[in-house]
Amino acid sequence: MTQTTDPYAGSRETTEGRVYTVTGGDWDSIHAEDPLASERIVVNMGPQHPSTHGVLRLVLELEGETITEARTVIGYLHTGIEKNTEYRTWTQGTTFVTRMDYLSPIFNETGYCLAVEKLLGVEVPDRATTIRVLLMELNRISSHLVWLATTGMELGSTTMMIYGFREREHVLDLFEEITGLRMNMAFVRPGGLANDLPVEAEQKIREFIPYMRGKIDDYERLLTGQPVWKARTKNVGFLDVTGCLALGITGPVLRSAGLPWDLRKTMPYCGYENYEFDVVTETTGDVWGRYLVRVNEMRESLKIVEQALDRLAPGPVMVTDKKIAWPAQLALGADGMGNSLEHVRQIMGQSMEALIHHFKLVTEGFRVPAGQVYTAVESPRGELGFHVVSDGGTRPYRVHVREPSFVNLQAFPAMVEGAPIADAIASGASLDPVMGGVDR
Amino acid sequence: MGAGRGRGPRRAVPDREDRRAVQGRDAQVSIESPEGTEGEESRARKGMFGVSGTGDTSGFGGLVRQVADPHSTPRPYGGYFDEVVDLLGEEVARADLGFEDAVYRVVVDRGELTLYVRPERIADVALLLRDSDGLRFELLSSVSGVDYLDAPFGADDDEKAKRLHVVYQLTSMTFRRRIRLEVAVSIEDPRVPSVTSVYPTADWQEREVWDMFGVLFEGHPALTRILMPDDWDGHPQRKDYPLGGVPVEYKGAEIPPPDTRRAYR
């Protein structure tokens, strides 16, 4: 093989292929144009930039301080969740989807489980549905808190960041109390829930509600009247209803433009039609509007949590169909792990059939009749949809997630082209993208 | 050159038939001939637990069960579906397309309406669905691909060969309705007109379907990969794309990679 000489870079052959080494001292010949004299500069913002949320890369073409063109590169997170679920049982699918949008795991779980339940044609017990609503609304608060915290930090308010993450800890503590885990709980299962609420949980949630109400007022006192916050958010990242619909944007961004489209009200699921709450809208269509929508949505969520607690009636949290529900109920032992000794004794000593059945359900899973469904829930970022296909087997044939972050990020160029570069931060943050959801 | 550079499938793609034989799954689905119905077929499944060969110790190995596949649904469809199909029929006639040439199958399953659209007509049908007064499907919620390699259904060989499906979920915010459009293309000719001119939101989602399934969207402004690097070979969510993975040893036992474990159907 002949070695060609490259005027800019030396090269050598390795087992991995040809490797180029750019050597020093010849930069003038590579880049003859002086970037300082030229009006046009291309800036790669991210993925290392703190306000690009992980792997997001924003390619901005600048003229002076104005963005003339913006392109988003969503990066390579490669969780492979959609593909992986095709090789696991329907129940194990929950443990995968909960890891997608790690700020709103309960929404992922519930959306997926609603799809599987629709495929199965089963009705979930009331108590399970109420607990799902309760957890989802707590999760909406924690997700909006992270948005408020990170956006606050990106726009210069580190106080807001500390406040936001501090209150999120309280929500995560509640999750830990209820599900055993702070994130990625896999608590919602096809057919119901993994477990019932522990005894102390209700009291702790009731204590949390007034505490959180006071804290939301604090955030408003800190930010709403603040001149810097207003200057950085008002008339920034404008997107009207037409733009939102064309780009498929839902959630707080759409509601900030004035359309009261909230799946909880417009296409109710999980019995949301029985709860008293308002769909928060603003008409400004900018970052300021999105801030107000999210803050007020937290208040509405607290209202729903309160009502859900009042509605909680004793009952089962899993369907009674023994072909779906695991006969054994997981309970913590004295060592903090495993199943209760009484249960093991009962199932091993008295109920061999149940043991076999449990074993079969856990190892091979249950069958779901062939067909396809699409279900959607209103996640903190908008419509979170699950298109689930079954071929009649014990594994999902295909799970496709309509992730609001993925769809919403498309709007970034529409929001920032023509705006100063400082507004790119506020606009991008106002979309509330979670990169784990973007690249499933 | 090129092998082992971390691009594309790391392992050779095994022949599909070989893989099935290895897993003992070759006899799991037997396609039975249709019983006098026009072009409809059903699949039979043997045994209680779906395992064939040596795996089934349940004693239910002789059981044969019929598994239904989605077929055309006869009218009335129920709910708002009749109205949507009627209005679409009128609009299609007005646009001189011919309903049968555009929509060749209507399926109502689990309270959801699916219209199977011929690939070349998808953008036209989407435009009619968006703009007609009585339809107003303003929002394209989702675009996803499905590779029906293992789950063949359809009337004839031609339809079975069209294993790549693109599924569009449409939402009418005015009437609070949802419908689903589905197109099917073959691996050899995976071309579908892009709906980005009708719904700009399809831009990234069509790129994702191209990336993961290899469906070519004609007329898309920039059909490049979005989840995988630009120079990646293959389309990872196709059913014959290997999952990868290595056996893992745990407490002395070896757990095989997920795609070679026993599958229950």
XYZ file of C-alpha atoms in Angstrom:
705
model
C 0.000 0.000 0.000
C 1.369 3.372 -0.921
C 1.626 5.959 1.759
C 0.182 9.250 0.583
C 1.463 12.352 2.223
C -1.110 14.677 3.641
C 0.076 18.293 3.794
C -1.836 18.935 6.999
C -1.459 15.790 8.999
C 0.775 12.816 9.238
C -0.793 9.392 9.088
C 0.133 5.859 10.030
C -1.473 2.468 9.599
C -2.654 0.625 12.696
C -4.752 -2.459 13.256
C -7.668 -0.103 13.791
C -7.157 1.479 10.381
C -5.387 4.637 9.378
C -4.805 7.140 12.141
C -4.122 10.791 11.392
C -2.108 12.963 13.660
C -2.480 16.655 13.223
C 0.894 18.152 13.956
C 1.570 21.561 15.335
C 2.875 24.598 13.563
C 0.870 24.384 10.353
C -2.414 25.899 11.511
C -2.042 28.897 9.215
C -2.160 26.674 6.175
C -5.159 24.729 7.443
C -7.256 27.678 8.447
C -6.267 30.569 6.249
C -9.278 32.624 7.253
C -8.714 34.646 10.383
C -11.623 33.797 12.652
C -11.346 37.108 14.446
C -11.613 39.188 11.292
C -14.501 37.134 9.914
C -18.028 38.092 10.845
C -19.240 34.505 10.815
C -18.326 32.225 13.686
C -19.535 28.701 14.303
C -19.651 27.846 17.975
C -20.152 24.381 19.374
C -22.064 24.826 22.579
C -21.956 21.600 24.516
C -21.842 18.794 25.243
C -19.533 20.005 27.971
C -21.504 23.200 28.539
C -23.351 22.991 31.866
C -26.665 24.079 30.394
C -26.786 21.445 27.678
C -27.943 18.758 30.086
C -25.515 15.974 29.304
C -24.907 14.923 25.738
C -26.714 17.682 23.870
C -24.615 19.702 21.438
C -25.792 22.985 20.005
C -24.075 24.136 16.818
C -24.608 27.853 16.613
C -23.637 30.085 13.725
C -23.094 33.554 15.040
C -22.887 36.947 13.523
C -21.569 39.096 16.285
C -23.762 38.135 19.190
C -26.759 37.104 17.113
C -27.504 33.493 16.291
C -28.137 33.203 12.570
C -28.478 29.456 12.460
C -28.809 26.810 15.135
C -28.606 23.063 14.847
C -29.017 20.525 17.606
C -27.066 17.291 17.813
C -28.727 15.048 20.337
C -25.582 13.041 21.023
C -25.124 9.373 21.646
C -26.464 8.249 24.966
C -27.480 4.836 23.609
C -29.496 3.322 26.368
C -31.090 1.005 23.803
C -34.196 0.667 25.952
C -36.640 0.144 23.095
C -34.582 -2.683 21.652
C -33.802 -4.233 25.017
C -37.445 -4.557 26.007
C -37.905 -6.895 23.036
C -35.725 -9.427 24.841
C -37.355 -9.235 28.262
C -40.755 -10.098 29.656
C -43.597 -7.605 29.776
C -43.051 -7.065 33.500
C -39.328 -6.539 33.081
C -40.186 -3.879 30.509
C -41.146 -1.625 33.420
C -37.656 -1.723 34.848
C -36.314 -0.569 31.501
C -38.727 2.216 30.657
C -38.407 3.737 34.109
C -34.800 4.568 33.256
C -35.610 6.595 30.149
C -36.665 9.932 31.484
C -34.961 9.720 34.830
C -36.637 12.851 36.173
C -40.130 11.446 35.704
C -39.819 7.672 36.066
C -43.354 7.117 37.354
C -44.795 8.620 34.182
C -42.776 6.262 32.016
C -43.878 3.293 34.083
C -47.515 4.285 34.124
C -47.647 5.063 30.411
C -46.084 1.722 29.585
C -48.304 -0.187 31.982
C -51.435 1.492 30.649
C -50.428 0.287 27.180
C -49.823 -3.281 28.348
C -53.078 -3.268 30.299
C -54.948 -2.054 27.243
C -53.414 -4.874 25.230
C -54.370 -7.348 27.959
C -57.814 -5.845 28.392
C -57.606 -5.782 32.178
C -59.053 -3.270 34.607
C -56.721 -2.080 37.350
C -58.119 -1.855 40.919
C -59.131 1.604 42.112
C -56.545 1.778 44.841
C -53.728 1.070 42.389
C -54.956 3.783 40.027
C -55.241 6.288 42.867
C -51.722 5.525 44.076
C -50.464 5.913 40.510
C -52.058 9.353 40.309
C -50.598 10.240 43.689
C -47.108 9.191 42.644
C -47.352 10.843 39.247
C -48.300 14.186 40.723
C -45.531 13.990 43.338
C -43.213 13.154 40.473
C -44.459 16.107 38.454
C -43.512 18.347 41.373
C -40.023 16.851 41.653
C -39.494 17.106 37.900
C -40.617 20.735 37.745
C -38.386 21.427 40.747
C -35.359 20.183 38.836
C -36.382 22.347 35.907
C -36.713 25.363 38.167
C -33.411 24.581 39.888
C -31.347 24.044 36.737
C -32.909 26.930 34.868
C -32.343 29.129 37.880
C -28.703 28.136 37.913
C -28.308 28.678 34.180
C -29.751 32.163 34.445
C -27.579 33.033 37.413
C -29.682 32.215 40.436
C -27.743 29.605 42.382
C -30.090 30.192 45.324
C -32.931 28.817 43.253
C -30.811 25.827 42.350
C -30.137 24.984 45.977
C -33.791 25.514 46.921
C -35.064 23.399 44.050
C -32.829 20.432 44.726
C -33.460 20.715 48.466
C -37.221 20.346 48.056
C -36.766 17.628 45.464
C -34.991 15.636 48.140
C -38.203 15.665 50.177
C -40.142 14.235 47.246
C -37.477 11.610 46.661
C -37.614 10.711 50.350
C -41.328 10.126 49.937
C -40.625 7.918 46.941
C -38.091 5.988 48.955
C -40.619 5.569 51.727
C -43.271 4.308 49.330
C -41.363 2.304 46.727
C -38.019 1.612 48.382
C -36.117 3.537 45.741
C -35.590 7.206 44.997
C -35.452 6.817 41.231
C -36.020 4.016 38.702
C -38.475 2.364 41.037
C -40.276 -0.047 38.674
C -43.092 0.281 41.194
C -45.919 0.442 38.681
C -46.379 -2.963 37.051
C -48.693 -4.212 34.333
C -51.878 -4.983 36.228
C -51.318 -2.722 39.204
C -48.473 -1.962 41.565
C -45.547 -3.917 42.945
C -46.666 -3.241 46.502
C -49.133 -1.337 48.612
C -48.431 1.972 50.329
C -46.619 1.530 53.641
C -48.505 2.612 56.748
C -46.512 5.772 57.473
C -46.554 7.057 53.889
C -49.938 8.735 54.015
C -49.036 10.789 57.069
C -45.707 11.834 55.548
C -47.336 12.961 52.295
C -49.931 14.928 54.266
C -47.132 16.694 56.123
C -45.343 17.423 52.874
C -48.252 19.272 51.218
C -48.353 22.457 53.366
C -44.549 22.481 53.550
C -44.311 22.448 49.749
C -47.020 25.095 49.368
C -44.931 27.466 51.471
C -41.827 26.688 49.472
C -43.527 27.434 46.147
C -44.495 30.824 47.536
C -40.833 31.318 48.457
C -39.749 30.619 44.874
C -42.211 33.159 43.571
C -41.000 35.716 46.105
C -37.451 35.035 44.963
C -37.985 35.112 41.197
C -41.277 36.526 40.002
C -40.577 40.157 40.770
C -36.866 39.990 40.249
C -35.591 42.352 37.494
C -32.786 40.065 36.277
C -35.084 37.046 36.075
C -37.675 39.060 34.190
C -35.129 40.523 31.803
C -33.726 37.119 30.973
C -37.053 35.361 30.467
C -39.584 37.852 29.127
C -39.895 37.881 25.326
C -37.274 35.176 25.076
C -37.693 31.947 23.105
C -41.070 32.932 21.714
C -43.193 30.202 20.160
C -46.896 30.626 19.423
C -49.623 27.989 19.243
C -49.270 27.538 15.483
C -45.560 26.934 15.826
C -46.094 24.514 18.676
C -48.680 22.448 16.815
C -46.627 22.325 13.622
C -43.611 21.146 15.587
C -45.674 18.755 17.684
C -44.887 20.467 20.959
C -47.040 19.688 23.956
C -46.891 20.214 27.680
C -45.973 23.430 29.495
C -44.447 24.955 26.350
C -47.762 24.664 24.493
C -49.721 25.836 27.512
C -47.472 28.872 27.882
C -48.639 29.884 24.401
C -52.236 29.804 25.557
C -53.720 26.481 24.458
C -55.156 24.595 27.445
C -54.177 21.185 26.094
C -53.542 18.826 28.960
C -54.193 15.131 28.453
C -55.347 14.839 32.051
C -58.357 16.980 31.087
C -58.701 16.473 27.348
C -58.198 12.724 27.088
C -58.425 11.556 30.698
C -56.724 8.381 31.898
C -56.269 6.933 35.397
C -59.519 8.601 36.469
C -58.192 12.156 36.212
C -61.696 13.301 35.242
C -62.689 12.782 38.893
C -60.148 15.242 40.275
C -60.640 18.943 40.777
C -57.795 20.970 39.289
C -57.122 23.670 36.717
C -55.090 23.535 33.549
C -52.583 26.344 33.947
C -52.058 28.526 30.897
C -50.285 31.752 30.063
C -50.532 33.740 26.871
C -47.002 35.104 26.605
C -45.513 32.125 24.745
C -42.038 32.864 26.117
C -39.737 31.532 28.814
C -41.459 33.710 31.401
C -44.796 32.093 30.590
C -43.301 28.625 30.868
C -41.874 29.517 34.261
C -45.265 30.644 35.525
C -47.007 27.605 34.043
C -44.620 25.200 35.748
C -44.731 26.936 39.126
C -48.518 26.992 39.123
C -48.682 23.398 37.898
C -46.835 22.372 41.047
C -49.623 23.988 43.080
C -52.249 22.146 41.040
C -50.357 18.895 41.541
C -50.456 19.414 45.299
C -54.219 19.786 45.031
C -54.437 16.475 43.169
C -52.179 14.759 45.707
C -54.462 15.938 48.491
C -57.557 14.626 46.712
C -55.853 11.337 45.888
C -55.047 10.840 49.565
C -58.679 11.461 50.440
C -59.847 8.984 47.808
C -57.565 6.184 48.985
C -59.792 3.317 50.045
C -58.518 -0.036 51.233
C -58.379 -2.672 48.570
C -56.078 -4.685 46.355
C -53.341 -2.983 44.332
C -53.062 -5.719 41.700
C -55.522 -7.368 39.392
C -56.931 -10.615 40.731
C -56.147 -12.480 37.489
C -53.684 -15.136 38.622
C -52.346 -15.388 35.094
C -50.894 -11.876 35.470
C -50.410 -11.124 39.156
C -47.589 -12.843 40.955
C -48.979 -14.981 43.768
C -46.140 -14.073 46.129
C -46.018 -10.583 47.583
C -42.608 -9.140 48.177
C -42.006 -8.087 51.765
C -38.849 -6.976 53.498
C -37.334 -9.386 55.967
C -35.468 -8.525 59.140
C -32.215 -8.434 57.169
C -33.639 -5.696 54.966
C -33.862 -7.921 51.942
C -35.850 -10.719 50.409
C -39.285 -12.064 51.069
C -41.077 -12.549 54.346
C -40.351 -15.791 56.107
C -44.038 -16.456 56.738
C -44.765 -16.121 53.088
C -41.957 -18.425 52.078
C -43.143 -20.943 54.678
C -46.715 -20.720 53.435
C -45.912 -20.984 49.762
C -43.320 -23.725 50.158
C -45.218 -25.783 52.693
C -48.840 -25.452 51.726
C -49.140 -24.242 48.200
C -46.922 -26.056 45.742
C -49.186 -25.007 42.866
C -48.723 -21.347 43.738
C -44.975 -21.855 43.902
C -44.917 -23.417 40.445
C -47.183 -20.690 39.166
C -45.053 -17.967 40.650
C -41.939 -19.520 39.172
C -43.516 -19.730 35.743
C -44.754 -16.146 35.856
C -41.399 -14.787 36.988
C -39.198 -16.739 34.593
C -41.257 -16.773 31.426
C -43.824 -14.065 32.110
C -47.396 -13.828 30.920
C -48.689 -13.756 27.380
C -50.259 -10.662 25.912
C -52.770 -11.057 23.047
C -51.477 -9.913 19.667
C -52.207 -6.390 18.527
C -51.016 -2.836 18.913
C -52.070 0.093 21.072
C -51.039 3.672 21.663
C -51.506 5.231 25.072
C -50.376 8.618 26.238
C -49.961 10.320 29.571
C -49.288 13.966 30.364
C -45.714 13.916 31.585
C -44.033 17.061 32.957
C -42.673 17.643 29.466
C -45.791 16.948 27.440
C -47.403 13.989 25.762
C -45.542 10.815 26.658
C -46.888 8.166 24.334
C -46.295 4.437 24.176
C -46.865 2.552 20.952
C -46.681 -1.082 22.016
C -46.996 -4.038 19.662
C -47.521 -7.591 20.801
C -47.270 -10.721 18.694
C -48.982 -12.780 21.361
C -45.799 -13.785 23.141
C -44.344 -13.208 26.572
C -42.152 -10.391 25.317
C -43.064 -7.053 23.773
C -42.700 -7.266 20.015
C -41.998 -3.570 19.761
C -42.122 -0.697 22.194
C -41.834 2.767 20.748
C -41.871 5.753 23.015
C -43.079 9.108 21.859
C -40.770 11.045 24.104
C -41.723 14.681 24.610
C -38.083 15.763 25.059
C -37.151 14.305 21.676
C -40.018 16.021 19.896
C -39.737 19.309 21.775
C -36.023 19.722 21.104
C -36.820 20.192 17.418
C -38.185 23.600 18.324
C -34.822 24.899 19.477
C -33.799 26.481 16.127
C -37.238 28.046 15.748
C -36.844 29.678 19.161
C -33.317 31.009 18.985
C -32.494 31.901 15.384
C -32.193 35.670 15.318
C -31.831 35.929 19.078
C -28.719 36.861 21.050
C -26.583 33.942 22.171
C -27.449 34.517 25.817
C -31.068 33.679 25.023
C -30.054 30.264 23.706
C -29.527 29.171 27.307
C -32.916 30.363 28.507
C -34.729 29.020 25.433
C -33.122 25.608 25.552
C -33.707 25.336 29.273
C -37.360 26.299 28.886
C -37.939 23.183 26.759
C -36.863 21.103 29.767
C -35.092 18.433 27.732
C -33.980 15.250 29.467
C -31.397 13.553 27.307
C -32.160 10.102 28.680
C -35.552 10.401 27.081
C -34.268 11.820 23.815
C -32.085 8.831 22.944
C -34.014 5.831 24.181
C -10.519 -3.259 5.794
C -13.222 -1.888 7.933
C -13.853 -4.943 10.042
C -13.378 -4.467 13.745
C -13.519 -0.708 13.622
C -16.443 -0.482 15.941
C -18.937 0.245 13.194
C -22.009 -1.797 12.612
C -22.679 -5.324 13.743
C -19.730 -6.655 15.669
C -20.720 -10.212 15.011
C -21.610 -11.660 11.684
C -25.381 -11.635 11.275
C -26.348 -15.279 11.567
C -28.789 -16.690 9.120
C -32.271 -16.358 10.495
C -33.126 -20.005 9.945
C -29.955 -21.121 11.695
C -30.768 -19.064 14.728
C -34.228 -20.497 14.974
C -32.946 -24.026 14.641
C -30.435 -23.406 17.421
C -33.140 -22.154 19.720
C -35.469 -24.983 18.828
C -38.090 -22.528 17.809
C -38.503 -23.581 14.204
C -41.687 -25.462 14.876
C -43.272 -22.965 17.186
C -45.486 -21.182 14.703
C -47.222 -23.115 12.022
C -49.220 -21.109 9.566
C -52.448 -22.869 8.901
C -54.305 -22.478 5.650
C -57.261 -20.129 5.786
C -60.560 -21.790 6.463
C -62.613 -20.449 3.608
C -62.397 -16.831 4.679
C -61.292 -14.362 2.061
C -57.604 -13.930 2.463
C -57.642 -14.087 6.238
C -55.367 -16.397 8.083
C -54.861 -17.477 11.618
C -51.861 -18.890 13.407
C -51.902 -21.935 15.582
C -49.792 -22.369 18.672
C -48.948 -25.691 20.235
C -48.522 -26.501 23.887
C -49.482 -24.769 27.099
C -46.323 -22.761 27.546
C -45.299 -22.130 23.976
C -42.044 -24.005 24.211
C -41.491 -26.630 21.565
C -38.991 -29.428 21.334
C -37.507 -30.625 24.597
C -38.314 -27.602 26.714
C -41.942 -28.371 27.498
C -42.372 -30.618 30.502
C -45.841 -29.418 31.303
C -47.734 -32.270 29.725
C -49.701 -29.803 27.666
C -47.563 -30.360 24.561
C -50.459 -31.651 22.511
C -52.588 -28.555 22.986
C -53.208 -26.543 19.811
C -54.611 -23.057 20.108
C -55.594 -20.588 17.412
C -54.020 -17.147 17.580
C -55.956 -14.349 15.956
C -54.311 -11.819 13.703
C -55.680 -8.369 12.960
C -57.912 -8.422 9.915
C -60.175 -5.933 8.264
C -62.993 -4.964 10.557
C -66.509 -4.952 9.088
C -68.727 -1.933 9.532
C -69.989 -0.449 11.758
C -66.711 0.365 13.443
C -68.324 2.067 16.423
C -67.704 5.415 18.086
C -66.363 8.179 15.902
C -64.545 5.753 13.631
C -67.391 5.489 11.089
C -67.563 9.252 10.804
C -63.797 9.580 10.345
C -63.686 6.889 7.662
C -66.734 8.320 5.861
C -65.345 11.844 5.862
C -61.969 10.619 4.731
C -63.700 8.684 1.943
C -65.442 11.856 0.775
C -62.234 13.856 0.907
C -60.327 11.159 -0.938
C -63.006 11.091 -3.652
C -62.872 14.869 -3.928
C -59.116 14.693 -4.377
C -59.583 12.069 -7.125
C -57.522 9.454 -5.374
C -59.899 6.506 -5.025
C -60.445 5.183 -1.526
C -59.258 1.654 -2.242
C -56.088 3.016 -3.838
C -55.348 5.010 -0.720
C -56.693 3.008 2.230
C -56.728 -0.726 1.685
C -57.660 -1.939 5.120
C -59.471 -0.603 8.154
C -58.848 -2.274 11.490
C -60.574 -1.495 14.770
C -58.878 -3.199 17.661
C -59.064 -2.426 21.386
C -60.965 0.755 20.693
C -58.353 2.124 18.314
C -58.733 2.760 14.604
C -55.937 1.825 12.232
C -56.033 2.790 8.561
C -53.602 0.871 6.366
C -52.509 3.307 3.683
C -50.648 2.541 0.477
C -47.150 3.993 0.881
C -47.299 6.306 -2.142
C -50.486 7.952 -0.787
C -49.474 8.571 2.828
C -48.594 12.259 2.446
C -51.831 12.941 0.505
C -53.960 11.188 3.098
C -52.177 13.007 5.928
C -52.852 16.342 4.239
C -56.563 15.528 3.886
C -56.753 14.403 7.499
C -55.105 17.600 8.687
C -57.055 20.118 6.639
C -60.589 18.739 6.295
C -63.173 20.510 8.405
C -64.645 17.414 9.967
C -61.326 15.657 10.562
C -58.770 18.238 11.729
C -55.976 15.971 12.858
C -53.687 18.865 13.687
C -51.105 16.995 15.675
C -48.894 14.168 14.571
C -48.194 12.598 17.922
C -45.785 9.901 16.935
C -44.073 8.163 14.066
C -42.597 4.758 14.715
C -41.368 1.794 12.763
C -42.132 -1.861 13.331
C -40.333 -4.758 11.680
C -42.826 -7.614 11.257
C -40.304 -10.320 10.528
C -41.408 -12.903 13.101
C -45.079 -12.076 13.146
C -46.239 -12.406 9.557
C -49.791 -11.427 8.859
C -51.679 -10.264 5.861
C -53.491 -11.773 2.960
C -50.777 -12.759 0.508
C -47.076 -13.241 0.079
C -46.735 -9.735 -1.277
C -48.058 -8.283 1.939
C -45.934 -10.590 4.069
C -42.835 -9.446 2.196
C -43.657 -5.894 3.227
C -42.327 -6.399 6.720
C -41.279 -2.823 7.489
C -44.215 -0.845 8.802
C -44.314 2.857 9.590
C -46.991 3.818 12.079
C -48.324 7.363 12.451
C -50.403 8.355 15.469
C -52.602 11.345 14.678
C -54.463 13.457 17.216
C -57.343 15.776 16.526
C -57.226 18.418 19.219
C -60.471 19.940 17.977
C -62.504 16.752 18.330
C -60.261 14.966 20.841
C -59.827 11.925 18.681
C -56.951 9.677 17.856
C -56.410 7.495 14.814
C -53.479 5.560 13.492
C -52.114 5.300 9.963
C -49.907 2.423 8.953
C -47.917 1.828 5.779
C -45.989 -1.300 4.864
C -42.957 -1.549 2.600
C -40.491 -4.271 1.749
C -36.813 -4.393 2.593
C -35.918 -4.264 -1.097
C -37.906 -1.124 -1.798
C -38.316 0.690 1.517
C -39.503 4.018 0.162
C -42.257 6.087 1.760
C -43.078 9.710 0.937
C -42.177 12.012 3.804
C -44.979 13.765 5.670
C -42.712 16.585 6.856
C -44.390 19.004 4.435
C -47.697 18.303 6.207
C -46.395 17.863 9.747
C -42.964 19.468 10.317
C -42.751 17.552 13.593
C -42.170 14.357 11.581
C -38.663 15.586 10.728
C -36.758 13.961 13.596
C -39.129 11.055 13.979
C -38.726 10.060 10.331
C -34.981 10.353 10.724
C -35.256 8.004 13.669
C -37.281 5.478 11.655
C -34.734 5.698 8.845
C -31.914 5.238 11.322
C -33.451 2.321 13.192
C -35.334 0.521 10.400
C -33.902 1.750 7.103
C -37.100 3.206 5.687
C -36.284 5.859 3.076
C -38.528 8.888 3.382
C -38.659 10.575 0.000
C -38.838 14.335 0.133
C -37.461 14.585 3.664
C -35.336 17.740 3.937
C -32.303 16.030 5.479
C -32.653 12.299 5.932
C -29.587 11.552 8.019
C -29.071 9.287 10.972
C -30.026 10.790 14.277
C -29.448 8.241 17.026
C -26.453 6.448 15.485
C -23.275 7.984 14.049
C -23.456 8.975 10.377
C -21.208 6.168 9.164
C -22.938 3.335 11.002
C -23.796 0.217 9.024
C -27.170 -1.398 9.411
C -30.394 -0.472 11.127
C -30.367 -1.605 14.759
C -34.061 -2.092 15.466
C -34.665 -4.458 12.594
C -35.491 -7.883 13.924
C -32.549 -9.544 12.176
C -29.990 -7.115 13.585
C -28.050 -8.899 16.318
C -28.492 -7.644 19.847
C -24.920 -8.333 20.835
C -24.019 -9.211 24.370
C -21.772 -11.788 25.947
C -22.468 -14.627 28.374
C -22.093 -13.533 31.987
C -20.912 -15.706 34.806
C -22.701 -15.208 38.089
C -22.048 -17.393 41.130
C -20.704 -20.170 38.988
C -23.587 -20.265 36.569
C -23.307 -18.883 33.065
C -26.147 -16.711 31.853
C -26.331 -16.548 28.061
C -26.843 -13.214 26.272
C -30.511 -12.181 26.045
C -31.029 -12.951 22.379
C -29.938 -16.575 22.753
C -32.011 -17.356 25.821
C -35.042 -19.545 25.540
C -38.017 -17.644 24.257
C -41.608 -18.398 25.259
C -44.384 -17.595 22.889
